[in-house]
Tab-separated table of C-alpha atoms in Angstrom:
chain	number	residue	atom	x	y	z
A	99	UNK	CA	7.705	10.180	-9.504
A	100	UNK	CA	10.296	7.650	-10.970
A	101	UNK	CA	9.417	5.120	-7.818
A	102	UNK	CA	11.693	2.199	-7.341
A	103	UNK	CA	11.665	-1.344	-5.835
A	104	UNK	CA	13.581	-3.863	-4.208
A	105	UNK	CA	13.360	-7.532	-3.870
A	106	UNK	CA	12.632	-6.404	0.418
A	107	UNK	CA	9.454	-5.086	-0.648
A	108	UNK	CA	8.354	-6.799	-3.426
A	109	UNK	CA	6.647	-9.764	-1.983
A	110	UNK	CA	3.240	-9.860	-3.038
A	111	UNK	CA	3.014	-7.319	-5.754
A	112	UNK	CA	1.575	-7.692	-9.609
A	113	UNK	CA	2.251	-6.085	-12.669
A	114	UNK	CA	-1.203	-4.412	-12.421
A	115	UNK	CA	0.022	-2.792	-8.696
A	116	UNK	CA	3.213	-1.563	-9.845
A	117	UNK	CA	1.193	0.273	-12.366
A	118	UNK	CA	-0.893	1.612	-10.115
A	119	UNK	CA	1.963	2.695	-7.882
A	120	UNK	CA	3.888	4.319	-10.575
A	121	UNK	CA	6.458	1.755	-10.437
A	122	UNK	CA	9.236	2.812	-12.734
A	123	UNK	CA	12.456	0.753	-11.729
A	124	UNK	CA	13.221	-2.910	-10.212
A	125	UNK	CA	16.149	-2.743	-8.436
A	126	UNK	CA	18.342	-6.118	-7.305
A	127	UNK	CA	21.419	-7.239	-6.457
A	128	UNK	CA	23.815	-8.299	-9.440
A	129	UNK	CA	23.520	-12.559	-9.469
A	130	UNK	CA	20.577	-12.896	-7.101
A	131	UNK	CA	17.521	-15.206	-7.926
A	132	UNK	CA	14.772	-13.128	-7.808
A	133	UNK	CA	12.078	-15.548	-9.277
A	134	UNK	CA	9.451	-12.450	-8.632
A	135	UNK	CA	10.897	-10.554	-11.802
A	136	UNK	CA	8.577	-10.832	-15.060
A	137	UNK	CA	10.548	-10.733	-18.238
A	138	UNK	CA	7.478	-9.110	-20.049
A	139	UNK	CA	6.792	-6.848	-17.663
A	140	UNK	CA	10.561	-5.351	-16.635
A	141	UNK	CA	13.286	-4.780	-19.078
A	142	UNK	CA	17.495	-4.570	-18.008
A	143	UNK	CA	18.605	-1.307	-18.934
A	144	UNK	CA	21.265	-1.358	-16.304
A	145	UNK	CA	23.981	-4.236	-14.978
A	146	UNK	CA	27.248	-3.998	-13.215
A	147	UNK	CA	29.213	-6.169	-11.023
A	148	UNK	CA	27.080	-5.085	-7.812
A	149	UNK	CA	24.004	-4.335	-8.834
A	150	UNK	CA	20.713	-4.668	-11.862
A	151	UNK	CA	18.557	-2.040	-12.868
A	152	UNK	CA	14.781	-2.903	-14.779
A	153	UNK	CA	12.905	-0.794	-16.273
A	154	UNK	CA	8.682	-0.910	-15.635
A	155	UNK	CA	7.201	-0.937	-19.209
A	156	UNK	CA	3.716	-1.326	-18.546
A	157	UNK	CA	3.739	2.180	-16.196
A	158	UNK	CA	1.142	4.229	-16.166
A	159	UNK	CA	1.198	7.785	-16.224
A	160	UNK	CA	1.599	9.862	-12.906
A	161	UNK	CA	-1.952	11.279	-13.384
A	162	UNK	CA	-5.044	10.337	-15.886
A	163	UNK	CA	-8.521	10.751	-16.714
A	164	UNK	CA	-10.917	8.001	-16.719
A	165	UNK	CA	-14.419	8.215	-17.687
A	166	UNK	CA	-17.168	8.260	-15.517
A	167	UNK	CA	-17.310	8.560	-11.712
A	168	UNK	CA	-15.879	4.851	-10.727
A	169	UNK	CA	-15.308	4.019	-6.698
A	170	UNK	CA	-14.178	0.936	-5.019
A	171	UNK	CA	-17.627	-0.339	-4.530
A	172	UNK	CA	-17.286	-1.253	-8.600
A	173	UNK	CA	-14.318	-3.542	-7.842
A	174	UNK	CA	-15.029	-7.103	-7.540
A	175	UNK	CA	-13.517	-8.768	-4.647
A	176	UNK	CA	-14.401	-12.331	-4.168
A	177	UNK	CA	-10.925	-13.428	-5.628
A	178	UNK	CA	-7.543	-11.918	-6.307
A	179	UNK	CA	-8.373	-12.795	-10.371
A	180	UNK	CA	-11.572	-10.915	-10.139
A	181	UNK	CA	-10.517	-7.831	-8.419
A	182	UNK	CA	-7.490	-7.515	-10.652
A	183	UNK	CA	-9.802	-8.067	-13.979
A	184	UNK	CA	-12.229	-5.658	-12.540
A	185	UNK	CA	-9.781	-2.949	-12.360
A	186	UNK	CA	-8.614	-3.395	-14.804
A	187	UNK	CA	-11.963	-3.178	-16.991
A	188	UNK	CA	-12.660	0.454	-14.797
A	189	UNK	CA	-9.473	1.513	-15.937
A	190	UNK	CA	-10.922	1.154	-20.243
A	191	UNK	CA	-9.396	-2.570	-20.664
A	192	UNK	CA	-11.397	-4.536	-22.855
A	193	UNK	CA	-9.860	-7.870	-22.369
A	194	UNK	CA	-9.175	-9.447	-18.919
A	195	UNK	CA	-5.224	-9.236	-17.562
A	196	UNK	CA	-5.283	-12.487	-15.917
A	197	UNK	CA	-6.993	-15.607	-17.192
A	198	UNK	CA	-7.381	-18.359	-14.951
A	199	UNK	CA	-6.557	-21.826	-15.499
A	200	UNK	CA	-6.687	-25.239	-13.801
A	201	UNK	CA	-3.196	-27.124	-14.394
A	202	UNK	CA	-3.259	-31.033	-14.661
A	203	UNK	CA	-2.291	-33.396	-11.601
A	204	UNK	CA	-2.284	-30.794	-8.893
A	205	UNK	CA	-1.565	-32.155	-5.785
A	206	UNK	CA	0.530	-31.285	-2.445
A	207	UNK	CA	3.180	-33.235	-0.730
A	208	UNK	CA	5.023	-32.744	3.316
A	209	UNK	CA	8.338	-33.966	4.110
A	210	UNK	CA	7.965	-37.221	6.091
A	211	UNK	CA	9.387	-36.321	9.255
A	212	UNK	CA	6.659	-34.009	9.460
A	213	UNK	CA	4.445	-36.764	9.612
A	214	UNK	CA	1.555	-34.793	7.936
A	215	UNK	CA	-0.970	-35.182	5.221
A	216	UNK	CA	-2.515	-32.741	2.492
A	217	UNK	CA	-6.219	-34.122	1.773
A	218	UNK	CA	-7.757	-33.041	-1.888
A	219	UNK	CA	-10.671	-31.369	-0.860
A	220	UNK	CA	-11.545	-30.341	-4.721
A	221	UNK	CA	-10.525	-27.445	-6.218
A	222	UNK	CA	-7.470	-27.259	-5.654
A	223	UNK	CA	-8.536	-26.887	-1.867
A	224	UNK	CA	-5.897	-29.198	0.470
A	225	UNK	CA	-6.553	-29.734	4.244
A	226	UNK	CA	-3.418	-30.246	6.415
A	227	UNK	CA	-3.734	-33.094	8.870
A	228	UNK	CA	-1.973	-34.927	11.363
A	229	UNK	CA	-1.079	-38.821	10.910
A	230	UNK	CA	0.450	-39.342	14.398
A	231	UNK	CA	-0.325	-38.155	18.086
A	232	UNK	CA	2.648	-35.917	17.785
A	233	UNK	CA	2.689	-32.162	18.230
A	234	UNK	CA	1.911	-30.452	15.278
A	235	UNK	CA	5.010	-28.062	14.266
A	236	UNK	CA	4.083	-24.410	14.413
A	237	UNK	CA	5.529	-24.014	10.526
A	238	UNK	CA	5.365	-26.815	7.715
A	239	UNK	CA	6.910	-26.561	4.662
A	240	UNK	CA	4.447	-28.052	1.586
A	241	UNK	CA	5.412	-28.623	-2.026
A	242	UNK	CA	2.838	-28.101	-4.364
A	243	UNK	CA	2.491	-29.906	-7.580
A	244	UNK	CA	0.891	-29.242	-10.759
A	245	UNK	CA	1.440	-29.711	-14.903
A	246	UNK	CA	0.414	-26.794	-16.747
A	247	UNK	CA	-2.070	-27.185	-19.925
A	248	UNK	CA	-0.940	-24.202	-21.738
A	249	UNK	CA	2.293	-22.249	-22.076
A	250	UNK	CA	2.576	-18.958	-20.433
A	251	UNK	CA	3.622	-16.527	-17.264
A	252	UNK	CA	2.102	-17.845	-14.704
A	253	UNK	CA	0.925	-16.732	-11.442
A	254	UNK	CA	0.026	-18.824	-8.329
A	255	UNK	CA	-1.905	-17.513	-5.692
A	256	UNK	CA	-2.232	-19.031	-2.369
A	257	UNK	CA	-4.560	-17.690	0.048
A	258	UNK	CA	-4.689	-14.728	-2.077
A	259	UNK	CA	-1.141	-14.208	-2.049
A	260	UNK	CA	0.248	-14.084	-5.822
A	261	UNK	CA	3.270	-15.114	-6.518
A	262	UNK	CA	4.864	-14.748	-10.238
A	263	UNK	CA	6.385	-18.176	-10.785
A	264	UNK	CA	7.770	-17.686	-14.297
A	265	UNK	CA	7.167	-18.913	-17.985
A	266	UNK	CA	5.738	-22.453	-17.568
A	267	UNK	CA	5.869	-24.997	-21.275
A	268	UNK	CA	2.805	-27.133	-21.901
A	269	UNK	CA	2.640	-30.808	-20.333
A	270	UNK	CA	5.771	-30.103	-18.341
A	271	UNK	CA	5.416	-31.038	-14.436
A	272	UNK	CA	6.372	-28.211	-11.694
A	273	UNK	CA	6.800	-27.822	-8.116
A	274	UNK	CA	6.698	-25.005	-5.489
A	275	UNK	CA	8.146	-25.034	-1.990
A	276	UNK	CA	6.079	-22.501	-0.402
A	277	UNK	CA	6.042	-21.832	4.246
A	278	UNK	CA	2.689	-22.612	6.231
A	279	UNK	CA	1.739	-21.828	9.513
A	280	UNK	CA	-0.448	-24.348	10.920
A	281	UNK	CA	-3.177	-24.345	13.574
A	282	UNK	CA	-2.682	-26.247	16.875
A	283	UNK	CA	-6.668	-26.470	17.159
A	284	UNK	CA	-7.433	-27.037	13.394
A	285	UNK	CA	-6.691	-28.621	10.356
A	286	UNK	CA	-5.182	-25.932	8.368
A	287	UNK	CA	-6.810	-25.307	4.648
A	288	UNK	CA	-4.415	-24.457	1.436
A	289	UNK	CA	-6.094	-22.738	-1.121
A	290	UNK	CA	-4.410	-22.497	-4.576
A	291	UNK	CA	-5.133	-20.941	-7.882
A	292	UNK	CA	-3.378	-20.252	-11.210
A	293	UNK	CA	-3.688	-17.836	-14.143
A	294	UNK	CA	-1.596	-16.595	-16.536
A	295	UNK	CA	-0.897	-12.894	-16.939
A	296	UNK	CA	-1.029	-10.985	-20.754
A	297	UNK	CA	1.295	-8.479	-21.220
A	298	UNK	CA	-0.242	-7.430	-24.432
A	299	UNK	CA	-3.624	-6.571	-22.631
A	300	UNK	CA	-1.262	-4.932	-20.157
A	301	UNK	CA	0.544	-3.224	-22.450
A	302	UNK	CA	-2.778	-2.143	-24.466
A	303	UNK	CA	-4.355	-0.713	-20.921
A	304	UNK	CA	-1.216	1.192	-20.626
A	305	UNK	CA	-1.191	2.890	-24.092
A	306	UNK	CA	-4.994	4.202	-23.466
A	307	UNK	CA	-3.913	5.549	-20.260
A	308	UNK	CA	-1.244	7.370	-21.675
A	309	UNK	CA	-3.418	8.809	-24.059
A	310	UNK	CA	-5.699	10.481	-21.520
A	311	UNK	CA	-2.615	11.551	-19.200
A	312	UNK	CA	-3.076	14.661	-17.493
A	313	UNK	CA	-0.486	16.916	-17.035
A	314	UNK	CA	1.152	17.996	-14.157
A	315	UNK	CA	2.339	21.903	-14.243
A	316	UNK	CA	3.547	22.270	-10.702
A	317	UNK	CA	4.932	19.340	-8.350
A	318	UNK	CA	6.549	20.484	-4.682
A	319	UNK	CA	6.983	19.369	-1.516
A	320	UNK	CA	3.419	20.299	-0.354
A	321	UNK	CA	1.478	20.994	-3.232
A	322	UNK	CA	1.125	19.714	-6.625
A	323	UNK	CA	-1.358	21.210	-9.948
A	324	UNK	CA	-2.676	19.226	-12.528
A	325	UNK	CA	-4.443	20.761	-15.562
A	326	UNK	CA	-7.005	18.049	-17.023
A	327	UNK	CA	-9.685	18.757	-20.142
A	328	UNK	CA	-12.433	16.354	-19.751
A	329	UNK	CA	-14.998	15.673	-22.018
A	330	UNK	CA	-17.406	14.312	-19.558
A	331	UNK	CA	-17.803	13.548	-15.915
A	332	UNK	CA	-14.560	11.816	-15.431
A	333	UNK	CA	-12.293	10.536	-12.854
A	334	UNK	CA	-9.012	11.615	-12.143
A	335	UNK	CA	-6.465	9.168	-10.798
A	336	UNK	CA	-3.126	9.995	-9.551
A	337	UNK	CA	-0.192	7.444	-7.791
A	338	UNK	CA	-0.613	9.469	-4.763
A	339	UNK	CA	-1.321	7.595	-1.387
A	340	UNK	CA	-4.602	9.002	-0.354
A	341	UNK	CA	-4.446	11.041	2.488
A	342	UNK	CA	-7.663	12.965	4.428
A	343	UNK	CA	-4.675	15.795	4.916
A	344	UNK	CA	-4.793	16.284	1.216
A	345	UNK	CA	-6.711	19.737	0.342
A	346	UNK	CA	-8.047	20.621	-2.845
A	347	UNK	CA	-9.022	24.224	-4.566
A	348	UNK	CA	-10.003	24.550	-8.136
A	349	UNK	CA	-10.640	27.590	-10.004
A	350	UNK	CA	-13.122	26.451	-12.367
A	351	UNK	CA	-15.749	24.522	-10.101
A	352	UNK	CA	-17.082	23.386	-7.210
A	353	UNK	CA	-18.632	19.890	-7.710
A	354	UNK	CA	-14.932	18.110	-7.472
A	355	UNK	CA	-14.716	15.747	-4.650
A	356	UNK	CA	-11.405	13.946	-2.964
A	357	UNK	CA	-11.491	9.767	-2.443
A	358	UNK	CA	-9.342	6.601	-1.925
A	359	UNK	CA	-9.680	4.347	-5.088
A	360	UNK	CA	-7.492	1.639	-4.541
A	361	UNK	CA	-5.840	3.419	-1.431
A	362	UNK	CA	-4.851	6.065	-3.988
A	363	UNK	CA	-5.694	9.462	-4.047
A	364	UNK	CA	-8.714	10.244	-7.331
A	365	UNK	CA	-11.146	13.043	-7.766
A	366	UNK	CA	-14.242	13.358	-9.208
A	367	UNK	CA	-14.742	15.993	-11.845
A	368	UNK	CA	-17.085	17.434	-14.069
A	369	UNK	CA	-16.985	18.149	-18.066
A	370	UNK	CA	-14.935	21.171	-18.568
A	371	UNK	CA	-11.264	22.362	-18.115
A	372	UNK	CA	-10.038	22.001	-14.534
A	373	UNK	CA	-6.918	23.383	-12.717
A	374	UNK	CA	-6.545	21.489	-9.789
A	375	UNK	CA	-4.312	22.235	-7.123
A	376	UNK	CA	-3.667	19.169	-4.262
A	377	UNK	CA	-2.229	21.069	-0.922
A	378	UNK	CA	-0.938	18.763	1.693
A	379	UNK	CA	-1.086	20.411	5.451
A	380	UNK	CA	0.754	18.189	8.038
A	381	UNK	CA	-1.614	19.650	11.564
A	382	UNK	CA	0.901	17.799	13.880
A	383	UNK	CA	3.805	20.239	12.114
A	384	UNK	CA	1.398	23.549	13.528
A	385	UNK	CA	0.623	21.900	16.857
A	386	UNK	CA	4.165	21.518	17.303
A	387	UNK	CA	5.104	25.076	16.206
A	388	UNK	CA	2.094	26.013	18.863
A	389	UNK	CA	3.675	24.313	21.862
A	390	UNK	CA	7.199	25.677	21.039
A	391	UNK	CA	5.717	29.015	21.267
A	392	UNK	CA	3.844	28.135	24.105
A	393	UNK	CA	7.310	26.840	25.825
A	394	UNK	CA	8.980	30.072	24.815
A	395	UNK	CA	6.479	31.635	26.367
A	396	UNK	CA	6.337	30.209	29.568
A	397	UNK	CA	10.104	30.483	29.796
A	398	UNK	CA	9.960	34.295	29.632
A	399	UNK	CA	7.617	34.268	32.583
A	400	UNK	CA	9.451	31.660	34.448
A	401	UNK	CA	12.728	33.891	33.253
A	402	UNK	CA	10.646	37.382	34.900
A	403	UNK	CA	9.694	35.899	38.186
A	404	UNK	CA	13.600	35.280	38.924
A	405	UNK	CA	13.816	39.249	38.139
A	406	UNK	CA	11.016	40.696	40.359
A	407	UNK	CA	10.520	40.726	44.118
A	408	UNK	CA	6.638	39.260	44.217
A	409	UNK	CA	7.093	36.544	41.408
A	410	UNK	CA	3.936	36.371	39.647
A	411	UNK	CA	4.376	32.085	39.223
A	412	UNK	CA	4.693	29.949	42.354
A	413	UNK	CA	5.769	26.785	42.164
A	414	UNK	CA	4.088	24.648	45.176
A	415	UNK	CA	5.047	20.765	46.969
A	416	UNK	CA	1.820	18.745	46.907
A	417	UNK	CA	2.708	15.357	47.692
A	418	UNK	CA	4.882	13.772	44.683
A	419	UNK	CA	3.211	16.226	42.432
A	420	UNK	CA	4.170	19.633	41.874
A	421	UNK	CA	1.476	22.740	40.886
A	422	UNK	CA	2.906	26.135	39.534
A	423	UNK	CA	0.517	28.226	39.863
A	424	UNK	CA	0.252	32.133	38.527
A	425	UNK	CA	-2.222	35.036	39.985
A	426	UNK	CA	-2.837	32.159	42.695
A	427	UNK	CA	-4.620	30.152	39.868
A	428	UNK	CA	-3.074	26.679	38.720
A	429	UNK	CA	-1.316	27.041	35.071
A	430	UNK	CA	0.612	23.612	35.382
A	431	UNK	CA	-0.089	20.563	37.557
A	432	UNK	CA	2.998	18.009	36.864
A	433	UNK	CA	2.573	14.376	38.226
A	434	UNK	CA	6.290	11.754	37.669
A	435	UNK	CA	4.714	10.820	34.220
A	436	UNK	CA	3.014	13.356	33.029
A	437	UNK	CA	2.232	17.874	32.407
A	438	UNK	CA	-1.621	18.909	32.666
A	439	UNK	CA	-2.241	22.409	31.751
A	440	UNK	CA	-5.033	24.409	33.211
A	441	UNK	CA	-4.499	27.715	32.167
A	442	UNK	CA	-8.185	27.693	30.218
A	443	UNK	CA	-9.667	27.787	33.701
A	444	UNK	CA	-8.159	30.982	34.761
A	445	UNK	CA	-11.380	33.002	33.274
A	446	UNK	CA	-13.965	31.040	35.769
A	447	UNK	CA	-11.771	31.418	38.968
């Protein structure tokens, strides 16, 4: 479960997601700016001439209880602050992880040559418009603008993209380069927001998780058993992807149910002592045993006809298509592109 990241595929990500993904290591090459690092959230534990290695601290355990029944409906969505506060508070937090902010002289600015124009709209809301009768470029490239009020990590999010822009120092003035694509048709609208992330609520959130861990007994490469004592009707949440192939059997009750929270795999138990076993059955893997069976199959028959003198499969010319056919009833009907088979009709003549 020791899950690992790279620069590649960390665009995008926050400290609360790599938590929620069981994010253990940071990986990155040795020297390279990686701006999306957040010294209070990874530590260097590992550094050679090729290569650095952080460690997650704020990760939570692979599998813990959480009480209540929660779901996604709970989850606030109507900005990327809200729905990482409200998770947050589902998972026990008692003080938000982000707060948000509104920095002093926040404003946008576009090369000249663009010959573009970001218009204030209020709230940090800038429309994209065009000062000449040129074509518009398909990509623009705007710098925003802003002086911080307080000290802090901060996080911009643009169009609900955060992006970890570092520690930030009171009444000091910043910029960020950031890519657009811009409408033809449109004016194009830049949305922008700031908070600033707390480890120590982080950090807090992950200590009560650990607390309640659950622990794993078995772990293999299609089934895995956790063993969880809840007090009350809890929910169980696991970094697992969540996956309608997943199974689950439990020895100790019935009323358990299987969901995505967060597009990770929970359950919904009861009070009581649970064994819980999480089977994952890959159908496509059996379909495709099937049909090599089925080919062997065929082959044998295909293999007999060459042996006897009245071959029980014919293989007939219809046009560009060709029908093999066995006690004068059609098993296979192949066209250039593709195999029908029609053995199932056999029975009805």
């Amino acid at each position: 479960n020791r899950m690992l990241r790279t620069p590649q595929n960390y665009s995008g990500y926050t400290p609360l997601e790599d938590s929620l993904d069981g994010i253990r290591y940071l990986y990155t090459m040795a020297g390279a700016e990686f701006s999306a690092i957040n010294e209070s959230q990874y530590a260097k534990i590992n550094s050679t001439t090729s290569h650095e290695i952080y460690e997650n601290q704020t990760a939570f355990p692979s599998s813990y209880a959480i009480s209540g029944h929660i779901d996604n409906a709970m989850v606030a969505t109507s900005t990327f602050i809200d729905e990482q506060n409200s998770i947050a508070k589902l998972l026990g937090s008692e003080t938000p992880i982000y707060t948000e902010t509104t920095p002093d002289n926040v404003y946008i600015t576009l090369p000249e040559e663009t010959k573009l124009s970001a218009w204030d709209m209020g709230n940090h809301v800038f429309s994209i418009k065009n000062q000449s009768d040129t074509t518009i470029p398909s990509t623009a490239y705007p710098t925003l603008h802003f002086t911080p009020k307080e000290s802090g990590s901060l996080y911009l999010i643009l169009h609900g993209n955060p992006i970890h822009f570092g520690t930030v120092i009171a009444g000091k003035e910043y910029s960020y380069e950031f890519s657009l694509e811009l409408s033809q048709i449109y004016n194009t609208v830049i949305w922008a927001q700031f908070c600033y992330y707390n480890p120590d609520t982080h950090l807090s959130l992950r200590d009560t998780l650990r607390d309640n861990a659950c622990q794993i007994t078995y772990a293999g490469t299609k089934s895995i058993r956790i063993q969880a004592d809840t007090k009350e009707d809890s929910t169980i949440l696991t970094h697992l992807p969540y996956d309608k192939r997943f199974n689950l059997s439990d020895q100790s009750s019935d009323n358990i149910s299987l969901f995505a929270f967060h597009d990770k795999l929970a359950i919904h138990v009861p009070a009581g002592s649970h064994e819980l076993t999480l089977k994952y059955t890959y159908y496509p893997f059996f379909i495709g045993c099937m049909l090599t069976l089925f080919t062997a199959l065929v082959y044998s028959l295909l293999t007999l006809c060459v042996k006897v003198k009245e071959p029980v499969l014919h293989a007939v010319q219809r046009g560009t298509s060709l029908c093999i056919t066995w006690l004068d009833k059609c098993v296979f009907f192949v066209t250039e592109n593709q195999i029908y088979f029609l053995a199932f009709l056999i029975p009805f003549g």
